[in-house]
PDB file of C-alpha atoms and ligand atoms in Angstrom:
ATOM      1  CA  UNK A  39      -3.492   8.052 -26.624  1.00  0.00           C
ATOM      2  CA  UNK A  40      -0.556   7.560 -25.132  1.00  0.00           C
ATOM      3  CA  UNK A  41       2.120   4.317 -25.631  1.00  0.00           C
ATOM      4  CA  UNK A  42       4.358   3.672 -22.926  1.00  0.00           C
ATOM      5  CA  UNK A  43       5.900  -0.188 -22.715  1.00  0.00           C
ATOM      6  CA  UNK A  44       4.712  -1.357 -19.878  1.00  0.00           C
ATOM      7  CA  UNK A  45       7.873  -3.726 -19.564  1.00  0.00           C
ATOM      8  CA  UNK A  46       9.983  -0.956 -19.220  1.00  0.00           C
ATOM      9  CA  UNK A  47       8.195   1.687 -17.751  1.00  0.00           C
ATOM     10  CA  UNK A  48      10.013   3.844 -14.826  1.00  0.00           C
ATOM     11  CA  UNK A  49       8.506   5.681 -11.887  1.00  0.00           C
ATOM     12  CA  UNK A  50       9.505   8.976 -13.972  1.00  0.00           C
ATOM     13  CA  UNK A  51       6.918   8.660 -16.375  1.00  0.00           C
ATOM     14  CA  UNK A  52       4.504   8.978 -13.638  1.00  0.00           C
ATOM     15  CA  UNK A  53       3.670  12.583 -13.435  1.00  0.00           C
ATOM     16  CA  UNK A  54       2.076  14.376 -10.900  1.00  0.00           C
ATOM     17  CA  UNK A  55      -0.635  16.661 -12.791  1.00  0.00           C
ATOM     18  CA  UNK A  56      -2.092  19.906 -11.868  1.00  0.00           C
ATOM     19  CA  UNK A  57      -5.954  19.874 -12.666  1.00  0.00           C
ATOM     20  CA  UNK A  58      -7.599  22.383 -14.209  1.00  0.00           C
ATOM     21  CA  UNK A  59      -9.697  24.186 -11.519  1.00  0.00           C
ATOM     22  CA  UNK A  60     -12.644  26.899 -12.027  1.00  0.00           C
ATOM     23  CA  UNK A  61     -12.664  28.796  -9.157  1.00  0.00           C
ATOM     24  CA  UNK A  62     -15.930  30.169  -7.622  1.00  0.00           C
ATOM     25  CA  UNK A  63     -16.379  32.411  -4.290  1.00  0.00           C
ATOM     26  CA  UNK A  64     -19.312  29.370  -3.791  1.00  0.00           C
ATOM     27  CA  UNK A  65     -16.722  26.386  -4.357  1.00  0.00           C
ATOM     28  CA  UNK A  66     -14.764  25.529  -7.037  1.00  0.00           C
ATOM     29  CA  UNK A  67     -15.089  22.840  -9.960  1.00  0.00           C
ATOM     30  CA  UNK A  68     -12.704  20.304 -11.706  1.00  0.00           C
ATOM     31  CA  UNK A  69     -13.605  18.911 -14.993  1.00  0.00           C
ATOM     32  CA  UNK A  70     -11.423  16.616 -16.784  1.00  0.00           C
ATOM     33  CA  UNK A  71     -12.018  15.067 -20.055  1.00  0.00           C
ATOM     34  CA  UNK A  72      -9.775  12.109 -21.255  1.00  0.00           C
ATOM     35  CA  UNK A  73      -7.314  13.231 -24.176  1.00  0.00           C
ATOM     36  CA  UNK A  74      -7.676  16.579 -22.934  1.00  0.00           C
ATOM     37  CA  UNK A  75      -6.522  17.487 -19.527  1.00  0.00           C
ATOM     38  CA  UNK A  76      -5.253  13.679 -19.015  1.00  0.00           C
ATOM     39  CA  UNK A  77      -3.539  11.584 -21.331  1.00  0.00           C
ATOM     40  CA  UNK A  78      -5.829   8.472 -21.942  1.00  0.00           C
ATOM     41  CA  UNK A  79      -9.632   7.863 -22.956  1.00  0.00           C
ATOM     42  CA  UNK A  80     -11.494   7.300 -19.480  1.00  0.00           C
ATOM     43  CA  UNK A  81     -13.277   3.756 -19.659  1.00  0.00           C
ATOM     44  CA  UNK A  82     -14.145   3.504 -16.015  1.00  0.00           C
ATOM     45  CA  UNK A  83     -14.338   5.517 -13.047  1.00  0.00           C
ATOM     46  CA  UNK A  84     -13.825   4.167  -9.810  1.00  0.00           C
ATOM     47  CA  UNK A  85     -13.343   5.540  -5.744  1.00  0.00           C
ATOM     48  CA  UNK A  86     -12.058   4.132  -2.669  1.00  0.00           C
ATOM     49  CA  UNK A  87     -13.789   5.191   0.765  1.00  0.00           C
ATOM     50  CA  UNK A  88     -14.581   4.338   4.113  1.00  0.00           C
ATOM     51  CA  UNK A  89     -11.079   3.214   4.564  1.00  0.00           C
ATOM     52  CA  UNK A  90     -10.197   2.604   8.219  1.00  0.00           C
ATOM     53  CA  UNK A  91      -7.559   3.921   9.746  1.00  0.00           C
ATOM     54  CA  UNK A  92      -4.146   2.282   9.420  1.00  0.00           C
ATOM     55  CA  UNK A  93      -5.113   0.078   6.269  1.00  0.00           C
ATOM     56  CA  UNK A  94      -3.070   0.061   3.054  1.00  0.00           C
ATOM     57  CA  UNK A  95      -4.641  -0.419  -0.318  1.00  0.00           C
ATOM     58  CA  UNK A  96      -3.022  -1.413  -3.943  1.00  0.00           C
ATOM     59  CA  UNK A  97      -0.171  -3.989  -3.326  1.00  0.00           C
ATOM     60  CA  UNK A  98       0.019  -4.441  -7.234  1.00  0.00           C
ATOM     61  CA  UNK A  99       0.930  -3.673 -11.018  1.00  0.00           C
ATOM     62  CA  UNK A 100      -1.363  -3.095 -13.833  1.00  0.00           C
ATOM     63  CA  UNK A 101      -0.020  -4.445 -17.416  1.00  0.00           C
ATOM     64  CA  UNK A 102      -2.082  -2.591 -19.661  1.00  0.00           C
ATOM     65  CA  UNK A 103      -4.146   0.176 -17.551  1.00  0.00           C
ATOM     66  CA  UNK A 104      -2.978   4.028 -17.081  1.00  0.00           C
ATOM     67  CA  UNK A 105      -4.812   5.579 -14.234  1.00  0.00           C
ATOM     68  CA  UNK A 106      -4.872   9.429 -12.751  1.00  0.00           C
ATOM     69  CA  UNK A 107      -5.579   9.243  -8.801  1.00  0.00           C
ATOM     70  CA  UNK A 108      -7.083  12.154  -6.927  1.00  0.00           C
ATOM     71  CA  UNK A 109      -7.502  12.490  -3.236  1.00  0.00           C
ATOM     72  CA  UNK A 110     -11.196  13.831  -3.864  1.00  0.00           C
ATOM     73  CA  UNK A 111     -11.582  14.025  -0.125  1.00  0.00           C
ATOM     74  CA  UNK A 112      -8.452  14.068   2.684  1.00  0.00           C
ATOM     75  CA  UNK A 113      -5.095  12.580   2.161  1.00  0.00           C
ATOM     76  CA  UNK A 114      -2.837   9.606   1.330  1.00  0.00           C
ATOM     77  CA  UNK A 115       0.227   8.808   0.111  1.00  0.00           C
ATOM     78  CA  UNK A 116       1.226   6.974  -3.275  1.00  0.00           C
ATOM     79  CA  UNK A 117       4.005   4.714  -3.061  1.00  0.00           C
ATOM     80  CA  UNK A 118       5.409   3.992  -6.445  1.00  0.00           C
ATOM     81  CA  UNK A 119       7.894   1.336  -7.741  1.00  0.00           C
ATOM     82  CA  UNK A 120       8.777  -0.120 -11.231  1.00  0.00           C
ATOM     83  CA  UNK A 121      11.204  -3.073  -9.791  1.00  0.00           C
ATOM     84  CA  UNK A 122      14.124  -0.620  -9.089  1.00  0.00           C
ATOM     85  CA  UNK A 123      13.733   3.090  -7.443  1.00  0.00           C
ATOM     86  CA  UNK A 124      10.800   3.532  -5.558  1.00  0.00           C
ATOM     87  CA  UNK A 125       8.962   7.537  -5.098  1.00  0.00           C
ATOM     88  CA  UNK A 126       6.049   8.654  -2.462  1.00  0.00           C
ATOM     89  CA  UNK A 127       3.532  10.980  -3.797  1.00  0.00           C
ATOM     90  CA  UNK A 128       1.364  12.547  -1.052  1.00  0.00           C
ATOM     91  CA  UNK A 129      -2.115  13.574  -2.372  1.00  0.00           C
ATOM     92  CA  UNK A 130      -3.698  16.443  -0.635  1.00  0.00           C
ATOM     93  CA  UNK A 131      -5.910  18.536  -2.838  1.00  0.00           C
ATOM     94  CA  UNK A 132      -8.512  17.621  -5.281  1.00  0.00           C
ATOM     95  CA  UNK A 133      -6.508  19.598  -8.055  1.00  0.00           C
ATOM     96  CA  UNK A 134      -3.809  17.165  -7.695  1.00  0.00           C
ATOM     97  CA  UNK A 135      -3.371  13.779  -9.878  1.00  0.00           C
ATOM     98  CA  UNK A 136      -1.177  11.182  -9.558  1.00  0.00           C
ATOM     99  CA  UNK A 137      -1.316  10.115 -13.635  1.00  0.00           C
ATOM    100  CA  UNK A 138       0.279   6.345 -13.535  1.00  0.00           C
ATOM    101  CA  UNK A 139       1.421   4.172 -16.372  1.00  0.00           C
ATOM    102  CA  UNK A 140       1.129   0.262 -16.828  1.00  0.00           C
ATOM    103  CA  UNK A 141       3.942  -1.238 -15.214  1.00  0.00           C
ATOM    104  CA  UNK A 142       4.624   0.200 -12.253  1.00  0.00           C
ATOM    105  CA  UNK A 143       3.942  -1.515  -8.419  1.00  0.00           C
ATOM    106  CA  UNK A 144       1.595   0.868  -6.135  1.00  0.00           C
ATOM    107  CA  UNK A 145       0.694   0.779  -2.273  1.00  0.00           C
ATOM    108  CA  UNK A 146      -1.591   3.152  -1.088  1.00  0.00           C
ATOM    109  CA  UNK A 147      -0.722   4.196   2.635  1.00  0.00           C
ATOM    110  CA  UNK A 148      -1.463   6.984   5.448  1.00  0.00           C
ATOM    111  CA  UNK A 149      -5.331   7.521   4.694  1.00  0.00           C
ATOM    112  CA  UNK A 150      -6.447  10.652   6.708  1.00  0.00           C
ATOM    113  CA  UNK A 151      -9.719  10.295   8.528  1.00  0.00           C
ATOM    114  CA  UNK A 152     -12.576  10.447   5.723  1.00  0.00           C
ATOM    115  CA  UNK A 153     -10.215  10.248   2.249  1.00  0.00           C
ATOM    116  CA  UNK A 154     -11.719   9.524  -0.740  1.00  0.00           C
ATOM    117  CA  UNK A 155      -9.721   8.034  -3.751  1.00  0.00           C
ATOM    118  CA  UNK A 156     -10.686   9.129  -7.129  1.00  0.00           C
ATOM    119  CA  UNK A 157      -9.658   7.075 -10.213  1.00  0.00           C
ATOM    120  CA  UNK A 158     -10.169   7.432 -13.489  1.00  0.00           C
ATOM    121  CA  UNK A 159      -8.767   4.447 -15.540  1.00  0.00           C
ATOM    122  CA  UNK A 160      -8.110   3.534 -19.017  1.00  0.00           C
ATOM    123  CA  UNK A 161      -9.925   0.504 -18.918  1.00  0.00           C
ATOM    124  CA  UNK A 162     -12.671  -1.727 -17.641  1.00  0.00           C
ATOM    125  CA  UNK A 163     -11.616  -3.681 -15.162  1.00  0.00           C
ATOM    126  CA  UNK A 164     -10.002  -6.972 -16.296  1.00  0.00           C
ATOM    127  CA  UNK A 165      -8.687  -9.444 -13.353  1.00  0.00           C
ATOM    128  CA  UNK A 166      -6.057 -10.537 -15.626  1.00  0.00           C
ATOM    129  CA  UNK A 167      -4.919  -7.203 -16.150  1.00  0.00           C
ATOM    130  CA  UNK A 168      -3.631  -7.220 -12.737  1.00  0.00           C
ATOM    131  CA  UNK A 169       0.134  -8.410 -11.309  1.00  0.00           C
ATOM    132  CA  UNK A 170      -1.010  -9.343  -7.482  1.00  0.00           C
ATOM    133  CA  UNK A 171       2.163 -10.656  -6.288  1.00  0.00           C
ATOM    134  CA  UNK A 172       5.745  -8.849  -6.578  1.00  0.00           C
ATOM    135  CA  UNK A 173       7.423 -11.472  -7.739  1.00  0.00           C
ATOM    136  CA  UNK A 174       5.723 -11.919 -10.901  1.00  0.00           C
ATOM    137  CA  UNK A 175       5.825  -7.994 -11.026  1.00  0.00           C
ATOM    138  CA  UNK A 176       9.962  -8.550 -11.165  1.00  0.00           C
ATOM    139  CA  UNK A 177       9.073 -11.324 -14.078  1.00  0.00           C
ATOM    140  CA  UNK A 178       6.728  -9.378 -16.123  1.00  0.00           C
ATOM    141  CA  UNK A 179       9.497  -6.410 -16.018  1.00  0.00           C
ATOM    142  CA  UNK A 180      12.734  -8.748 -16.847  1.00  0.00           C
ATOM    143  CA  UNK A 181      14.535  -5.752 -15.204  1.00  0.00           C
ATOM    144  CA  UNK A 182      14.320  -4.004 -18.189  1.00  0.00           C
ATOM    145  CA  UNK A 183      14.263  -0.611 -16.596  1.00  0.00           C
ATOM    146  CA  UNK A 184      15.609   2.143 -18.983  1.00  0.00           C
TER     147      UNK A 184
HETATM  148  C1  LIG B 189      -5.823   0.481  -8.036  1.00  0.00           C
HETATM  149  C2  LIG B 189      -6.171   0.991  -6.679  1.00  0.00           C
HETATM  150  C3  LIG B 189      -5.884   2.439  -6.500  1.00  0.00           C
HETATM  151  C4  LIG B 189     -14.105  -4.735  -9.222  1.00  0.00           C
HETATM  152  O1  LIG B 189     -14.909  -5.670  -9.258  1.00  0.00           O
HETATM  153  N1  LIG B 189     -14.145  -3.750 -10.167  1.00  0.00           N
HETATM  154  C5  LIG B 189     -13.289  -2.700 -10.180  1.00  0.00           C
HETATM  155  O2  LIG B 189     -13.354  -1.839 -11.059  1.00  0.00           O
HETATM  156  C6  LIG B 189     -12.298  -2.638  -9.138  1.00  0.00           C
HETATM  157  C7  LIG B 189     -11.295  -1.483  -9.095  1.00  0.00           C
HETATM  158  C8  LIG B 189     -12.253  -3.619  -8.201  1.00  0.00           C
HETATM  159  N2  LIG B 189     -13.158  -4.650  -8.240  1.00  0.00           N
HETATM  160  C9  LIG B 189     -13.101  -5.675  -7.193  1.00  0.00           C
HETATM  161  C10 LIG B 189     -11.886  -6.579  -7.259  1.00  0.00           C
HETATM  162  C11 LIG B 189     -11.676  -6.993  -5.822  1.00  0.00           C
HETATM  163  O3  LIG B 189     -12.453  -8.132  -5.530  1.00  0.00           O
HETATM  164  O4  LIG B 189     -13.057  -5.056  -5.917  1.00  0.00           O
HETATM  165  C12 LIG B 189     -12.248  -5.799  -5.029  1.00  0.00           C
HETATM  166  C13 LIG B 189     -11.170  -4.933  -4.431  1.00  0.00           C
HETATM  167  O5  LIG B 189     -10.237  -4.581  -5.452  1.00  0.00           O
HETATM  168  P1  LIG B 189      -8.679  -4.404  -5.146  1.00  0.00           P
HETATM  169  O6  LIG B 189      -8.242  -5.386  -4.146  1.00  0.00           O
HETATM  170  O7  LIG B 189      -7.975  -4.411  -6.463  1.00  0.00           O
HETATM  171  O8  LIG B 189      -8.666  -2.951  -4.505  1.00  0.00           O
HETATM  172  P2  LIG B 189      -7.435  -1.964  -4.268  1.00  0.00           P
HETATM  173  O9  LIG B 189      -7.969  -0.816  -3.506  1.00  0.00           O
HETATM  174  O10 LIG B 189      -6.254  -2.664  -3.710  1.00  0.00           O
HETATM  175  O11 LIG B 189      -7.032  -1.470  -5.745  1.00  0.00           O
HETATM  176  C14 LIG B 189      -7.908  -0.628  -6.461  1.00  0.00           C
HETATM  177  C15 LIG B 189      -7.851  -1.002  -7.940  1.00  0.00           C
HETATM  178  O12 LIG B 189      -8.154  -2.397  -8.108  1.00  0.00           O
HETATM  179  C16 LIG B 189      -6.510  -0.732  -8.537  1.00  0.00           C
HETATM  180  O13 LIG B 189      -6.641  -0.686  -9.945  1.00  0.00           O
HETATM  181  O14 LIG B 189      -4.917   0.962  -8.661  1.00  0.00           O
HETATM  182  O15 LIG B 189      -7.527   0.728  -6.321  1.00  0.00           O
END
């Protein structure tokens, strides 16, 4: 299981995975097991969908939770930030996977018609795991960036 301190986590140790896919002429197949082809046990498995057009989802930071994020269905874009450099990661495939630590500030932005966000998380899902408002974010990481 991986360690990273969530206090002084950067936007580089997000990492944009390639999933392992099993093609087939009738449509093709992604399995992921946690440890495996991610790096974290998966404790919960979540989706967004339905989202109307124009709305933005995420506006926080998780302390303890790493999370991969698939566009299962459709597109959006991943806007990452851990207090001081900021990256956009557009999901477009379901063989794509945006793997993010704890400690790092996410909006989720430009849903195509019909997306569907996958996540697989570390955890069960614990209110108090979440940082909500940005200015607490810059608290929690002290600047600490490395
Ligand atoms: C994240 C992005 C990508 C639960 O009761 N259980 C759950 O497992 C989750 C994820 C949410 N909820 C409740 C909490 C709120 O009352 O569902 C409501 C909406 O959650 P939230 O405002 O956090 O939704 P998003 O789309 O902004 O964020 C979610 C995840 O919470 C978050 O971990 O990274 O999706």
């Amino acid at each position: 299981m991986i360690n990273i301190d969530p206090k002084s986590s950067t936007i580089e140790d997000c990492k944009l995975l390639t999933l392992p896919k099993i093609h087939n002429p009738a449509g093709n197949i992604t399995a992921l097991n946690g440890n495996i082809d991610l790096p974290f046990d998966i404790k919960r498995v979540y989706y967004l969908y339905d989202i109307p057009g124009g709305e933005e989802r995420g506006g926080h930071a998780h302390k303890e939770l790493y999370q991969l994020l698939i566009a299962a269905s459709g597109s959006f874009d991943v806007i990452l930030d851990d207090g001081k450099t900021k990256k956009t990661v557009n999901l477009n495939r379901p063989y794509f996977g945006i793997f993010i630590v704890p400690g790092i500030w996410r909006e989720l932005v430009n849903f195509s018609s019909g997306a569907i966000c996958l996540v697989l998380a570390s955890n069960k899902y614990n209110e108090n795991d979440y940082l909500r408002i940005y200015k607490q974010f810059n608290i929690f990481k002290k600047y600490k960036i490395k």
